[in-house]
mmCIF file of C-alpha atoms in Angstrom:
data_model
loop_
_atom_site.group_PDB
_atom_site.id
_atom_site.type_symbol
_atom_site.label_atom_id
_atom_site.label_comp_id
_atom_site.label_asym_id
_atom_site.label_seq_id
_atom_site.Cartn_x
_atom_site.Cartn_y
_atom_site.Cartn_z
ATOM 1 C CA LYS A 1 73.394 142.510 -33.900
ATOM 2 C CA ALA A 2 73.437 145.789 -31.968
ATOM 3 C CA GLY A 3 76.669 147.765 -31.996
ATOM 4 C CA VAL A 4 78.291 149.768 -29.254
ATOM 5 C CA THR A 5 75.800 152.313 -27.937
ATOM 6 C CA GLN A 6 76.905 155.570 -26.399
ATOM 7 C CA THR A 7 74.609 158.063 -24.711
ATOM 8 C CA PRO A 8 74.059 160.894 -24.921
ATOM 9 C CA ARG A 9 75.263 161.789 -28.439
ATOM 10 C CA TYR A 10 75.698 165.457 -27.627
ATOM 11 C CA LEU A 11 76.214 167.316 -24.387
ATOM 12 C CA ILE A 12 76.870 170.922 -23.447
ATOM 13 C CA LYS A 13 78.207 171.639 -19.981
ATOM 14 C CA THR A 14 79.579 174.624 -18.129
ATOM 15 C CA ARG A 15 83.081 174.885 -16.733
ATOM 16 C CA GLY A 16 83.288 173.435 -13.255
ATOM 17 C CA GLN A 17 80.398 171.038 -13.711
ATOM 18 C CA GLN A 18 80.740 167.287 -13.840
ATOM 19 C CA VAL A 19 79.470 164.904 -16.505
ATOM 20 C CA THR A 20 78.744 161.193 -16.844
ATOM 21 C CA LEU A 21 78.830 159.391 -20.172
ATOM 22 C CA SER A 22 77.457 155.918 -20.786
ATOM 23 C CA CYS A 23 78.540 153.051 -23.001
ATOM 24 C CA SER A 24 76.738 149.773 -23.672
ATOM 25 C CA PRO A 25 79.087 147.291 -25.350
ATOM 26 C CA ILE A 26 78.190 144.687 -27.931
ATOM 27 C CA SER A 27 76.540 141.703 -26.294
ATOM 28 C CA GLY A 28 79.199 139.271 -25.121
ATOM 29 C CA HIS A 29 81.980 141.849 -25.127
ATOM 30 C CA ARG A 30 83.571 142.157 -21.700
ATOM 31 C CA SER A 31 86.308 144.681 -22.461
ATOM 32 C CA VAL A 32 85.333 148.348 -22.669
ATOM 33 C CA SER A 33 87.824 151.088 -23.473
ATOM 34 C CA TRP A 34 87.394 154.848 -23.536
ATOM 35 C CA TYR A 35 89.176 157.347 -25.780
ATOM 36 C CA GLN A 36 89.196 161.094 -26.116
ATOM 37 C CA GLN A 37 89.423 162.544 -29.623
ATOM 38 C CA THR A 38 90.376 166.158 -30.259
ATOM 39 C CA PRO A 39 91.680 167.884 -33.397
ATOM 40 C CA GLY A 40 94.946 168.746 -31.688
ATOM 41 C CA GLN A 41 95.755 165.504 -29.864
ATOM 42 C CA GLY A 42 93.957 162.924 -31.967
ATOM 43 C CA LEU A 43 92.713 159.751 -30.318
ATOM 44 C CA GLN A 44 94.036 159.362 -26.805
ATOM 45 C CA PHE A 45 93.430 156.332 -24.598
ATOM 46 C CA LEU A 46 91.692 157.060 -21.293
ATOM 47 C CA PHE A 47 91.156 153.675 -19.642
ATOM 48 C CA GLU A 48 89.994 150.124 -20.155
ATOM 49 C CA TYR A 49 87.714 147.977 -18.027
ATOM 50 C CA PHE A 50 87.406 144.222 -18.070
ATOM 51 C CA SER A 51 85.072 142.300 -15.791
ATOM 52 C CA GLU A 52 84.413 145.403 -13.691
ATOM 53 C CA THR A 53 88.143 146.019 -13.098
ATOM 54 C CA GLN A 54 90.251 148.781 -14.579
ATOM 55 C CA ARG A 55 92.923 146.977 -16.551
ATOM 56 C CA ASN A 56 94.742 149.906 -18.199
ATOM 57 C CA LYS A 57 94.877 153.650 -17.684
ATOM 58 C CA GLY A 58 96.152 156.411 -19.923
ATOM 59 C CA ASN A 59 97.806 159.682 -18.961
ATOM 60 C CA PHE A 60 94.822 161.728 -17.934
ATOM 61 C CA PRO A 61 94.271 163.616 -14.682
ATOM 62 C CA GLY A 62 92.285 162.098 -11.855
ATOM 63 C CA ARG A 63 89.266 164.168 -12.859
ATOM 64 C CA PHE A 64 88.641 161.453 -15.422
ATOM 65 C CA SER A 65 87.282 158.270 -13.940
ATOM 66 C CA GLY A 66 85.233 155.317 -15.001
ATOM 67 C CA ARG A 67 83.587 152.147 -13.914
ATOM 68 C CA GLN A 68 82.081 149.007 -15.361
ATOM 69 C CA PHE A 69 78.995 147.177 -14.170
ATOM 70 C CA SER A 70 78.363 143.458 -13.979
ATOM 71 C CA ASN A 71 76.484 143.564 -17.303
ATOM 72 C CA SER A 72 79.631 145.076 -18.913
ATOM 73 C CA ARG A 73 78.033 148.488 -19.387
ATOM 74 C CA SER A 74 80.471 151.253 -18.572
ATOM 75 C CA GLU A 75 80.339 154.864 -17.515
ATOM 76 C CA MET A 76 82.986 157.524 -17.483
ATOM 77 C CA ASN A 77 82.877 160.619 -15.361
ATOM 78 C CA VAL A 78 84.683 163.906 -15.728
ATOM 79 C CA SER A 79 84.603 166.214 -12.743
ATOM 80 C CA THR A 80 85.364 169.949 -12.586
ATOM 81 C CA LEU A 81 85.092 170.347 -16.342
ATOM 82 C CA GLU A 82 87.572 172.546 -18.171
ATOM 83 C CA LEU A 83 87.259 174.115 -21.611
ATOM 84 C CA GLY A 84 89.958 171.744 -22.856
ATOM 85 C CA ASP A 85 87.769 168.754 -22.049
ATOM 86 C CA SER A 86 85.627 169.562 -25.075
ATOM 87 C CA ALA A 87 86.039 166.537 -27.313
ATOM 88 C CA LEU A 88 84.467 163.506 -28.884
ATOM 89 C CA TYR A 89 84.525 160.716 -26.299
ATOM 90 C CA LEU A 90 84.563 157.278 -27.833
ATOM 91 C CA CYS A 91 83.950 153.912 -26.296
ATOM 92 C CA ALA A 92 85.177 150.655 -27.800
ATOM 93 C CA SER A 93 84.345 147.103 -26.821
ATOM 94 C CA ALA A 94 85.972 143.790 -27.567
ATOM 95 C CA ARG A 95 85.235 140.158 -26.939
ATOM 96 C CA ARG A 96 88.213 137.849 -26.595
ATOM 97 C CA GLY A 97 91.463 139.783 -26.522
ATOM 98 C CA THR A 98 91.351 142.518 -29.138
ATOM 99 C CA TYR A 99 89.100 140.692 -31.560
ATOM 100 C CA GLY A 100 86.352 142.823 -32.971
ATOM 101 C CA TYR A 101 87.563 146.040 -31.316
ATOM 102 C CA THR A 102 84.483 148.093 -32.193
ATOM 103 C CA PHE A 103 83.767 151.736 -31.519
ATOM 104 C CA GLY A 104 80.518 153.469 -30.757
ATOM 105 C CA SER A 105 79.471 156.717 -32.446
ATOM 106 C CA GLY A 106 80.754 158.746 -29.524
ATOM 107 C CA THR A 107 79.516 161.500 -27.264
ATOM 108 C CA ARG A 108 80.333 165.019 -28.363
ATOM 109 C CA LEU A 109 81.012 167.044 -25.200
ATOM 110 C CA THR A 110 81.213 170.807 -25.395
ATOM 111 C CA VAL A 111 82.325 172.748 -22.331
ATOM 112 C CA VAL A 112 81.428 176.446 -22.303
ATOM 113 C CA GLY B 1 100.790 159.267 -24.876
ATOM 114 C CA GLN B 2 102.583 157.581 -27.719
ATOM 115 C CA GLN B 3 101.341 158.268 -31.222
ATOM 116 C CA LEU B 4 102.153 156.421 -34.353
ATOM 117 C CA ASN B 5 103.653 158.119 -37.386
ATOM 118 C CA GLN B 6 101.033 157.859 -40.105
ATOM 119 C CA SER B 7 101.591 159.098 -43.631
ATOM 120 C CA PRO B 8 100.610 160.752 -45.742
ATOM 121 C CA GLN B 9 98.608 163.257 -43.745
ATOM 122 C CA SER B 10 96.238 163.867 -46.645
ATOM 123 C CA MET B 11 95.657 162.623 -50.165
ATOM 124 C CA PHE B 12 93.707 163.978 -53.093
ATOM 125 C CA ILE B 13 93.194 161.375 -55.797
ATOM 126 C CA GLN B 14 91.123 160.742 -58.877
ATOM 127 C CA GLU B 15 88.367 158.164 -58.741
ATOM 128 C CA GLY B 16 89.721 154.815 -59.862
ATOM 129 C CA GLU B 17 93.250 155.389 -58.591
ATOM 130 C CA ASP B 18 94.901 153.196 -55.995
ATOM 131 C CA VAL B 19 95.820 154.537 -52.553
ATOM 132 C CA SER B 20 98.606 153.572 -50.163
ATOM 133 C CA MET B 21 99.196 154.732 -46.620
ATOM 134 C CA ASN B 22 101.349 153.484 -43.794
ATOM 135 C CA CYS B 23 102.067 153.668 -40.099
ATOM 136 C CA THR B 24 105.348 153.285 -38.281
ATOM 137 C CA SER B 25 106.257 152.969 -34.649
ATOM 138 C CA SER B 26 109.403 152.845 -32.560
ATOM 139 C CA SER B 27 107.881 149.999 -30.531
ATOM 140 C CA ILE B 28 107.048 146.431 -31.438
ATOM 141 C CA PHE B 29 103.331 145.853 -31.787
ATOM 142 C CA ASN B 30 101.242 142.706 -31.365
ATOM 143 C CA THR B 31 98.188 143.936 -33.203
ATOM 144 C CA TRP B 32 97.494 146.458 -35.926
ATOM 145 C CA LEU B 33 94.022 147.737 -36.700
ATOM 146 C CA TRP B 34 92.877 149.992 -39.513
ATOM 147 C CA TYR B 35 89.811 152.204 -39.167
ATOM 148 C CA LYS B 36 87.840 154.666 -41.293
ATOM 149 C CA GLN B 37 86.072 157.561 -39.638
ATOM 150 C CA ASP B 38 83.391 159.781 -41.124
ATOM 151 C CA PRO B 39 82.701 163.228 -39.640
ATOM 152 C CA GLY B 40 80.821 163.070 -36.352
ATOM 153 C CA GLU B 41 80.943 159.293 -36.167
ATOM 154 C CA GLY B 42 83.100 156.733 -34.436
ATOM 155 C CA PRO B 43 85.862 154.882 -36.284
ATOM 156 C CA VAL B 44 84.719 151.796 -38.184
ATOM 157 C CA LEU B 45 87.021 148.782 -38.164
ATOM 158 C CA LEU B 46 88.265 147.893 -41.645
ATOM 159 C CA ILE B 47 90.975 145.313 -41.134
ATOM 160 C CA ALA B 48 92.648 143.650 -38.142
ATOM 161 C CA LEU B 49 96.151 142.137 -38.269
ATOM 162 C CA TYR B 50 97.550 139.817 -35.603
ATOM 163 C CA LYS B 51 100.754 138.285 -36.978
ATOM 164 C CA ALA B 52 103.945 139.734 -38.427
ATOM 165 C CA GLY B 53 103.874 139.406 -42.198
ATOM 166 C CA GLU B 54 100.131 138.865 -42.288
ATOM 167 C CA LEU B 55 98.392 140.167 -45.400
ATOM 168 C CA THR B 56 94.620 140.567 -45.126
ATOM 169 C CA SER B 57 92.030 141.834 -47.576
ATOM 170 C CA ASN B 58 88.564 143.244 -47.145
ATOM 171 C CA GLY B 59 87.089 143.893 -50.567
ATOM 172 C CA ARG B 60 89.191 146.553 -52.266
ATOM 173 C CA LEU B 61 91.215 147.083 -49.084
ATOM 174 C CA THR B 62 94.410 145.218 -48.307
ATOM 175 C CA ALA B 63 96.545 145.662 -45.213
ATOM 176 C CA GLN B 64 99.818 144.149 -44.106
ATOM 177 C CA PHE B 65 101.496 143.682 -40.737
ATOM 178 C CA GLY B 66 105.144 144.576 -41.256
ATOM 179 C CA ILE B 67 107.794 141.916 -40.710
ATOM 180 C CA THR B 68 109.610 144.097 -38.175
ATOM 181 C CA ARG B 69 106.314 144.425 -36.235
ATOM 182 C CA LYS B 70 106.910 148.167 -36.186
ATOM 183 C CA ASP B 71 104.859 149.106 -39.207
ATOM 184 C CA SER B 72 101.709 148.433 -41.175
ATOM 185 C CA PHE B 73 100.364 149.357 -44.588
ATOM 186 C CA LEU B 74 96.904 149.892 -46.029
ATOM 187 C CA ASN B 75 96.124 149.876 -49.722
ATOM 188 C CA ILE B 76 92.837 150.786 -51.371
ATOM 189 C CA SER B 77 92.425 149.748 -54.971
ATOM 190 C CA ALA B 78 90.234 151.443 -57.570
ATOM 191 C CA SER B 79 89.039 154.202 -55.232
ATOM 192 C CA ILE B 80 85.429 155.371 -55.341
ATOM 193 C CA PRO B 81 83.791 158.522 -53.932
ATOM 194 C CA SER B 82 82.519 156.740 -50.806
ATOM 195 C CA ASP B 83 86.119 156.009 -49.795
ATOM 196 C CA VAL B 84 86.339 159.643 -48.685
ATOM 197 C CA GLY B 85 87.103 159.923 -44.993
ATOM 198 C CA ILE B 86 89.879 159.783 -42.453
ATOM 199 C CA TYR B 87 91.798 156.546 -42.098
ATOM 200 C CA PHE B 88 93.506 155.664 -38.838
ATOM 201 C CA CYS B 89 95.946 152.978 -37.915
ATOM 202 C CA ALA B 90 95.983 151.693 -34.351
ATOM 203 C CA GLY B 91 98.606 149.533 -32.722
ATOM 204 C CA GLN B 92 98.815 147.553 -29.511
ATOM 205 C CA PRO B 93 102.331 147.356 -28.026
ATOM 206 C CA SER B 94 103.676 143.905 -27.222
ATOM 207 C CA SER B 95 104.344 145.100 -23.682
ATOM 208 C CA ASN B 96 100.686 145.830 -23.151
ATOM 209 C CA THR B 97 98.285 143.586 -21.309
ATOM 210 C CA GLY B 98 94.682 144.177 -22.097
ATOM 211 C CA ASN B 99 93.301 146.507 -24.710
ATOM 212 C CA GLN B 100 95.160 149.779 -24.997
ATOM 213 C CA PHE B 101 95.756 151.056 -28.500
ATOM 214 C CA TYR B 102 97.834 153.892 -29.799
ATOM 215 C CA PHE B 103 96.460 155.687 -32.809
ATOM 216 C CA GLY B 104 98.062 157.299 -35.809
ATOM 217 C CA THR B 105 97.308 160.914 -36.636
ATOM 218 C CA GLY B 106 95.123 159.903 -39.558
ATOM 219 C CA THR B 107 95.187 160.143 -43.343
ATOM 220 C CA SER B 108 92.478 162.315 -44.846
ATOM 221 C CA LEU B 109 91.411 160.915 -48.200
ATOM 222 C CA THR B 110 89.604 162.960 -50.824
ATOM 223 C CA VAL B 111 88.419 161.218 -53.993
ATOM 224 C CA ILE B 112 87.723 163.450 -56.956
ATOM 225 C CA PRO B 113 85.021 162.028 -59.248
#
């Protein structure tokens, strides 16, 4: 059974650019959540999508956005990148409720 | 955002020893999850807890959902070198609809052979 797949694994961007990260959930999982992990702030919730609708949103600026497609795949976008956006971005998917809340390996974003 | 109080922050133990760590929150939680994360990888789910008082095991790992619903505990028995990593607790507040988890700050475990 395939796990949660995140692409790309590594990314280097320049300040001011924008970036799109992709997440393919486990088959049958309709909930997709995104987290940012940094050494200073730990794991911080960005947003959650369920059936193409944003169901929850964390305390991040509007530069962070996301969407979910009809096949449950999700993308997140960060516009006007700042140095502080350098982090490991993790995606998690779940089936019914919170059951099997499984993370992908993440995308390591470095902003220079 | 809210973070859970996880302790201890780090542990250095001898192989074969037992390990205990815990998480506390000021809010009531519906779900507690425990994860292990290796460097450069995503967290791997170890144990999920859904009811107050629930005690669940996964091999040498045992976790409990506190009766007050504001805390959870993870125990590892007879530690081995591959237990090395960072352990995170994650909780879902009872006021939350959908999947939004708050994470502890992590416990870094080092096992000395």
